[in-house]
Short mmCIF file of C-alpha atoms in Angstrom, two decimals:
data_model
loop_
_atom_site.label_atom_id
_atom_site.label_comp_id
_atom_site.label_asym_id
_atom_site.label_seq_id
_atom_site.Cartn_x
_atom_site.Cartn_y
_atom_site.Cartn_z
CA MET A 1 109.20 32.24 188.96
CA THR A 2 109.17 33.66 185.53
CA ALA A 3 106.60 32.69 183.02
CA THR A 4 107.71 32.11 179.57
CA LEU A 5 106.13 33.69 176.66
CA PRO A 6 104.99 31.45 173.92
CA PRO A 7 107.03 32.17 170.80
CA ALA A 8 105.53 34.68 168.51
CA SER A 9 103.35 33.21 165.82
CA SER A 10 104.88 33.60 162.43
CA PRO A 11 102.56 36.02 160.30
CA ALA A 12 99.97 34.18 158.03
CA PRO A 13 101.17 34.05 154.24
CA ALA A 14 99.71 36.98 152.25
CA ALA A 15 96.90 35.80 150.11
CA SER A 16 97.64 35.52 146.47
CA THR A 17 96.72 38.40 144.46
CA ALA A 18 97.59 36.88 141.14
CA PRO A 19 93.88 36.18 140.13
CA GLU A 20 93.03 39.56 141.10
CA ALA A 21 95.78 41.12 139.07
CA GLY A 22 94.68 38.88 135.84
CA ARG A 23 91.11 40.18 136.38
CA GLY A 24 92.04 43.61 136.29
CA ARG A 25 94.73 43.55 133.88
CA PHE A 26 92.63 45.13 131.14
CA ARG A 27 90.60 47.43 133.36
CA PRO A 28 91.12 50.97 133.88
CA ARG A 29 92.78 51.58 137.37
CA GLY A 30 93.41 54.52 139.76
CA PHE A 31 91.93 57.86 139.12
CA VAL A 32 90.58 56.92 135.89
CA TRP A 33 88.68 54.17 137.36
CA LEU A 34 87.11 56.72 139.67
CA VAL A 35 86.38 59.22 136.98
CA LEU A 36 84.53 56.44 135.10
CA ARG A 37 82.61 55.59 138.45
CA GLN A 38 81.47 59.18 139.01
CA HIS A 39 80.25 59.66 135.46
CA ARG A 40 79.05 56.11 134.99
CA ALA A 41 75.51 56.99 134.49
CA THR A 42 76.02 59.50 131.94
CA LEU A 43 78.65 57.36 129.95
CA VAL A 44 76.22 54.40 129.94
CA VAL A 45 73.66 56.89 128.14
CA LEU A 46 76.20 58.48 125.94
CA THR A 47 77.27 54.79 124.92
CA LEU A 48 73.91 53.53 124.08
CA LEU A 49 73.17 56.94 121.98
CA LEU A 50 76.34 56.32 120.05
CA VAL A 51 75.62 52.69 119.13
CA ALA A 52 71.92 53.78 118.05
CA GLU A 53 73.46 56.51 115.90
CA LEU A 54 76.06 54.28 114.46
CA VAL A 55 73.40 51.49 113.73
CA GLN A 56 71.23 54.32 112.28
CA LEU A 57 73.97 55.54 110.02
CA ALA A 58 74.94 52.09 108.94
CA LEU A 59 71.30 51.44 107.76
CA LEU A 60 71.17 54.77 106.21
CA GLY A 61 74.25 54.34 103.89
CA TYR A 62 73.04 50.81 103.05
CA LEU A 63 69.57 52.02 101.98
CA LEU A 64 71.18 54.96 99.96
CA ARG A 65 73.44 52.65 97.98
CA LYS A 66 70.49 49.94 97.34
CA ASP A 67 67.97 52.67 96.49
CA ALA A 68 70.58 54.41 94.08
CA ASP A 69 71.42 51.26 92.47
CA ILE A 70 67.77 50.09 91.86
CA ARG A 71 67.03 53.52 90.35
CA ALA A 72 70.15 53.78 88.37
CA LEU A 73 70.62 57.47 89.52
CA ALA A 74 74.43 57.45 89.20
CA ASP A 75 73.91 57.15 85.47
CA LEU A 76 71.04 59.50 85.40
CA CYS A 77 72.96 62.49 86.89
CA ALA A 78 76.20 61.71 85.15
CA GLY A 79 78.05 64.81 84.33
CA GLY A 80 77.28 66.99 87.31
CA ASP A 81 73.97 67.89 86.16
CA ARG A 82 72.84 69.76 89.15
CA GLU A 83 69.05 69.97 87.90
CA CYS A 84 68.76 66.15 87.32
CA ALA A 85 66.88 66.04 90.68
CA GLU A 86 64.27 68.48 89.65
CA ARG A 87 63.68 67.15 86.20
CA TRP A 88 63.31 63.40 86.87
CA SER A 89 60.77 61.72 89.33
CA PRO A 90 63.12 58.98 90.33
CA ALA A 91 65.80 61.49 91.45
CA ALA A 92 63.03 63.69 92.97
CA ASP A 93 61.72 60.89 94.96
CA PHE A 94 65.17 59.97 96.34
CA ARG A 95 65.87 63.34 97.26
CA ALA A 96 62.54 63.31 99.17
CA GLY A 97 63.21 60.35 100.63
CA TYR A 98 66.82 60.79 101.85
CA GLY A 99 67.66 64.47 101.81
CA ASP A 100 66.36 65.33 105.29
CA ALA A 101 67.82 62.04 106.87
CA LEU A 102 71.39 62.88 105.40
CA HIS A 103 71.18 66.39 106.28
CA PHE A 104 70.10 66.11 110.15
CA ASN A 105 72.62 63.23 110.80
CA GLY A 106 75.24 65.45 109.32
CA LEU A 107 74.28 68.47 111.72
CA LEU A 108 74.53 65.69 114.58
CA VAL A 109 77.79 64.78 113.57
CA GLN A 110 78.72 68.50 113.34
CA TYR A 111 77.67 69.67 116.63
CA VAL A 112 78.77 66.57 118.84
CA PRO A 113 82.44 68.19 119.14
CA LEU A 114 80.70 71.25 120.82
CA LEU A 115 78.86 68.81 123.00
CA ALA A 116 81.89 67.00 123.93
CA GLY A 117 83.59 70.59 125.03
CA LEU A 118 80.53 71.38 127.05
CA PHE A 119 80.43 68.08 128.81
CA THR A 120 84.37 68.47 129.58
CA ALA A 121 83.88 72.08 130.80
CA GLY A 122 80.72 71.41 132.99
CA PRO A 123 80.37 68.14 134.68
CA MET A 124 83.71 66.76 134.25
CA VAL A 125 85.97 69.54 135.60
CA ALA A 126 84.28 72.75 136.67
CA ARG A 127 81.75 71.04 138.64
CA GLU A 128 84.34 69.32 140.92
CA LEU A 129 86.16 72.51 141.18
CA GLU A 130 83.18 74.43 142.18
CA SER A 131 81.89 71.77 144.85
CA GLY A 132 85.46 71.46 146.24
CA THR A 133 85.79 67.61 145.92
CA TRP A 134 89.05 68.00 144.06
CA ARG A 135 90.76 68.67 147.37
CA LEU A 136 90.27 65.07 148.56
CA ALA A 137 91.81 63.75 145.06
CA TRP A 138 94.85 65.98 145.58
CA THR A 139 95.31 65.23 149.25
CA GLN A 140 95.63 61.55 148.42
CA SER A 141 99.15 62.10 146.81
CA LEU A 142 97.55 62.82 143.59
CA PRO A 143 99.32 65.74 141.44
CA PRO A 144 97.04 68.44 140.18
CA ALA A 145 98.40 67.72 136.55
CA ARG A 146 98.03 63.93 137.04
CA TRP A 147 94.32 64.83 138.22
CA LEU A 148 93.50 66.85 135.08
CA ALA A 149 95.11 64.46 132.77
CA ALA A 150 92.96 61.50 134.15
CA LYS A 151 89.85 64.04 133.80
CA LEU A 152 90.58 64.48 130.22
CA ALA A 153 91.42 61.04 129.23
CA VAL A 154 87.75 59.79 129.49
CA PRO A 155 86.32 62.41 127.10
CA THR A 156 89.58 62.10 124.87
CA VAL A 157 88.95 58.33 124.34
CA LEU A 158 85.22 58.81 123.78
CA VAL A 159 86.10 61.38 120.98
CA LEU A 160 88.71 59.55 119.37
CA VAL A 161 86.55 56.17 119.22
CA GLY A 162 82.85 57.55 119.02
CA VAL A 163 83.28 60.61 116.94
CA SER A 164 85.75 58.84 114.63
CA LEU A 165 83.20 56.09 113.95
CA MET A 166 80.35 58.58 113.34
CA SER A 167 82.52 60.79 111.08
CA ALA A 168 83.49 57.68 108.87
CA LEU A 169 79.93 56.21 108.82
CA TYR A 170 78.57 59.71 107.64
CA THR A 171 81.30 60.07 105.03
CA TRP A 172 80.41 56.68 103.65
CA CYS A 173 76.82 57.47 103.53
CA TRP A 174 77.61 60.95 101.99
CA THR A 175 79.59 59.42 99.32
CA ALA A 176 77.07 56.61 98.45
CA VAL A 177 75.39 58.91 95.53
CA PRO A 178 76.49 61.94 93.70
CA THR A 179 75.87 65.16 95.74
CA GLU A 180 73.78 66.79 92.70
CA LEU A 181 71.11 64.38 93.97
CA LEU A 182 70.93 66.20 97.30
CA PRO A 183 71.26 69.90 97.06
CA GLY A 184 72.82 71.36 99.94
CA GLN A 185 75.02 68.27 100.80
CA ARG A 186 78.06 69.53 98.43
CA TRP A 187 81.36 69.27 100.09
CA TYR A 188 81.83 72.79 100.93
CA ASP A 189 78.47 72.66 102.65
CA SER A 190 79.26 69.54 104.64
CA PHE A 191 82.85 70.61 105.62
CA GLY A 192 82.44 70.11 109.23
CA MET A 193 80.71 66.93 108.97
CA LEU A 194 83.25 64.73 106.89
CA GLY A 195 86.42 63.31 107.19
CA PRO A 196 88.91 64.11 109.85
CA MET A 197 87.18 67.60 110.64
CA PRO A 198 84.58 66.26 113.29
CA VAL A 199 87.50 64.29 115.25
CA ALA A 200 89.67 67.50 115.16
CA ASP A 201 86.87 69.65 116.00
CA ALA A 202 85.98 67.33 119.21
CA LEU A 203 89.48 67.25 120.53
CA CYS A 204 89.59 71.20 120.12
CA GLY A 205 86.34 71.16 122.16
CA VAL A 206 87.70 69.10 124.91
CA ALA A 207 90.73 70.93 125.38
CA PHE A 208 88.99 74.29 125.47
CA GLY A 209 86.37 72.84 127.79
CA ALA A 210 89.09 71.95 130.45
CA LEU A 211 90.79 75.40 129.86
CA ALA A 212 87.71 77.11 130.57
CA ALA A 213 86.67 75.17 133.53
CA LEU A 214 89.98 75.96 135.23
CA ALA A 215 89.73 79.62 134.34
CA THR A 216 86.38 80.03 135.82
CA ARG A 217 85.93 77.29 138.21
CA ARG A 218 82.17 77.52 137.85
CA THR A 219 80.01 75.13 135.75
CA VAL A 220 77.88 77.34 134.00
CA PRO A 221 80.32 80.30 133.36
CA ALA A 222 82.84 77.39 131.95
CA MET A 223 80.25 76.20 129.57
CA VAL A 224 79.33 79.54 128.45
CA LEU A 225 82.99 80.42 127.99
CA THR A 226 83.55 77.06 126.11
CA LEU A 227 80.81 77.87 123.77
CA VAL A 228 82.06 81.39 122.96
CA GLY A 229 85.54 80.22 122.33
CA TYR A 230 84.66 77.29 120.25
CA GLY A 231 82.40 79.50 118.13
CA THR A 232 85.21 82.02 117.57
CA VAL A 233 87.61 79.75 116.47
CA ARG A 234 85.37 77.89 113.98
CA SER A 235 84.04 81.18 112.76
CA ALA A 236 87.62 82.18 112.20
CA LEU A 237 88.62 79.06 110.20
CA GLY A 238 85.47 79.13 108.21
CA TYR A 239 86.72 82.71 107.06
CA LEU A 240 90.24 81.42 106.46
CA ARG A 241 89.02 78.06 104.82
CA PRO A 242 89.38 79.24 101.22
CA HIS A 243 92.74 80.49 101.71
CA LEU A 244 94.25 77.61 103.11
CA TRP A 245 94.87 75.89 99.65
CA PRO A 246 95.80 77.61 96.43
CA ARG A 247 92.60 78.27 94.72
CA THR A 248 92.18 77.70 90.94
CA ARG A 249 91.48 80.91 88.61
CA THR A 250 89.87 80.58 85.24
CA VAL A 251 90.27 83.53 82.88
CA SER A 252 87.98 84.05 79.98
CA LEU A 253 86.75 86.91 77.49
CA ARG A 254 83.08 85.91 78.37
CA MET A 255 81.57 86.15 81.65
CA PRO A 256 81.90 82.55 83.25
CA GLY A 257 78.88 80.75 84.73
CA TYR A 258 78.90 78.78 88.12
CA PRO A 259 80.13 75.15 87.45
CA ASN A 260 77.58 72.36 88.52
CA ASP A 261 80.29 69.77 89.23
CA GLY A 262 80.56 70.55 92.80
CA THR A 263 83.19 73.34 92.28
CA TRP A 264 83.30 75.69 95.20
CA VAL A 265 83.10 79.34 93.80
CA ILE A 266 84.99 81.77 95.76
CA GLY A 267 84.75 84.82 93.70
CA ARG A 268 83.95 85.91 90.29
CA GLY A 269 84.79 89.27 88.40
CA MET A 270 86.66 91.39 85.92
CA LEU A 271 90.20 92.07 85.19
CA THR A 272 91.26 95.53 84.05
CA ARG A 273 94.17 96.15 81.48
CA SER A 274 96.09 97.41 84.64
CA GLY A 275 95.54 94.23 86.36
CA GLU A 276 92.89 95.35 88.96
CA HIS A 277 90.32 92.82 90.22
CA ILE A 278 86.69 94.25 90.24
CA SER A 279 83.76 91.93 91.67
CA ASP A 280 80.85 91.41 89.31
CA ASP A 281 78.87 93.02 92.07
CA ALA A 282 80.10 96.17 90.57
CA CYS A 283 78.04 95.67 87.39
CA GLY A 284 74.61 96.40 89.08
CA VAL A 285 71.31 94.72 88.24
CA GLY A 286 70.26 94.65 84.44
CA VAL A 287 73.59 95.36 83.02
CA SER A 288 74.90 93.22 80.49
CA PRO A 289 78.27 91.68 80.84
CA GLU A 290 79.83 93.40 77.82
CA ARG A 291 78.54 96.87 79.10
CA CYS A 292 79.95 96.06 82.42
CA LEU A 293 83.37 95.42 80.93
CA THR A 294 83.29 98.85 79.17
CA THR A 295 82.10 100.71 81.91
CA HIS A 296 84.97 99.61 84.37
CA ASN A 297 87.86 99.46 81.47
CA ALA A 298 88.02 95.87 81.75
CA ASP A 299 88.88 93.40 79.08
CA ARG A 300 88.57 89.79 80.85
CA TRP A 301 86.68 87.94 83.37
CA TYR A 302 88.13 85.62 86.16
CA LEU A 303 86.64 82.95 88.25
CA ASP A 304 88.19 81.86 91.41
CA HIS A 305 87.12 78.38 92.73
CA HIS A 306 88.13 75.25 94.52
CA PRO A 307 87.40 72.10 92.61
CA PRO A 308 86.22 69.00 94.40
CA GLY A 309 89.62 67.73 94.33
CA ASP A 310 90.69 70.25 96.92
CA HIS A 311 88.28 69.10 99.48
CA TRP A 312 90.49 66.67 101.19
CA PRO A 313 93.83 68.78 101.17
CA LEU A 314 91.56 71.41 103.08
CA ALA A 315 89.97 69.20 105.19
CA TRP A 316 93.34 67.74 106.42
CA LEU A 317 95.00 71.32 106.73
CA GLU A 318 92.15 72.55 108.81
CA ALA A 319 91.99 69.70 111.02
CA GLY A 320 95.81 69.94 111.44
CA ILE A 321 95.29 73.42 112.71
CA LEU A 322 92.36 72.35 115.09
CA ALA A 323 94.78 69.71 116.63
CA ALA A 324 97.50 72.11 117.07
CA LEU A 325 95.08 74.62 118.75
CA ALA A 326 93.70 71.54 121.04
CA ALA A 327 97.40 70.59 122.01
CA LEU A 328 98.19 74.11 122.74
CA ALA A 329 95.02 74.59 125.07
CA ALA A 330 95.67 71.22 126.89
CA TRP A 331 99.16 72.39 127.49
CA ALA A 332 97.75 75.67 128.83
CA ALA A 333 95.40 73.56 130.91
CA LEU A 334 98.02 71.41 132.42
CA ARG A 335 100.14 74.61 133.42
CA TRP A 336 97.24 76.42 134.86
CA VAL A 337 95.91 73.77 137.03
CA ARG A 338 99.25 74.19 139.01
CA HIS A 339 98.17 77.71 139.94
CA ILE A 340 94.99 76.82 141.52
CA VAL A 341 96.42 74.92 144.20
CA PRO A 342 95.61 76.88 147.42
#
């Protein structure tokens, strides 16, 4: 007698995933989520530090404006009088109270991009290549280029959000009072702290860090290479900066003085009758301007400078160059990552 098998039970209906999908709709997924989990402690600390710095900058800007209004410092130093902070006690007190705070906050904004590059080069990319944990990710059907893109997504978003806010708030603080009140805070001294420059710097640092990590595959060498490469690019652009935008030339019969209205003086010297340019350093110490002209067979003086209005054209041009270098470095890193697959 043959036993009859009971009919196979129909499979249980799958549990609805709609609530799960709804809860995770606005959350990072896939490998980006894994990167956030790997570095969650560091990212929490960086977020807290960022919030503290933003609050501090907002408070500094508020106090700068309030104190300047109470002391009527904008009217006191009207006309670009650079020495007003030395002659008037209200301005001197203001300078003593806020000069260091503005200066050191500016340095922080200026060097955060380098820290972003070092963080990308070391903990984000090179450490995983050095330890070999990247093999697990690549064996899970994750292409190398997508692995690197996910690695770069985290610092890039942090840069675009965090550094943009820091730069905007610091620029707001910097414009609170005339820069004559705070010597050393003129636009050409604070170039890397203002406007789009810190953001472009940081993107460049992140891309350079990824490229250095892939080139060395070691944490410490990658960070050193990032430091050297970033420093080289910044030094080269600092040398090229005066030439990125046409400078203004003033010609006069008398030796021009250095303006006190925030003008960035590039060069001063003499023009000979044949059109040759001779720097005023050739005059020597203790030689009168008239005698210097006669000695060098010159008849006019020139002053090459960038007025304060050239600040933003120069800043956007240099930021554009840095953004292009960042895109080039990121493209090179995405190409390079395919060649380190065993």
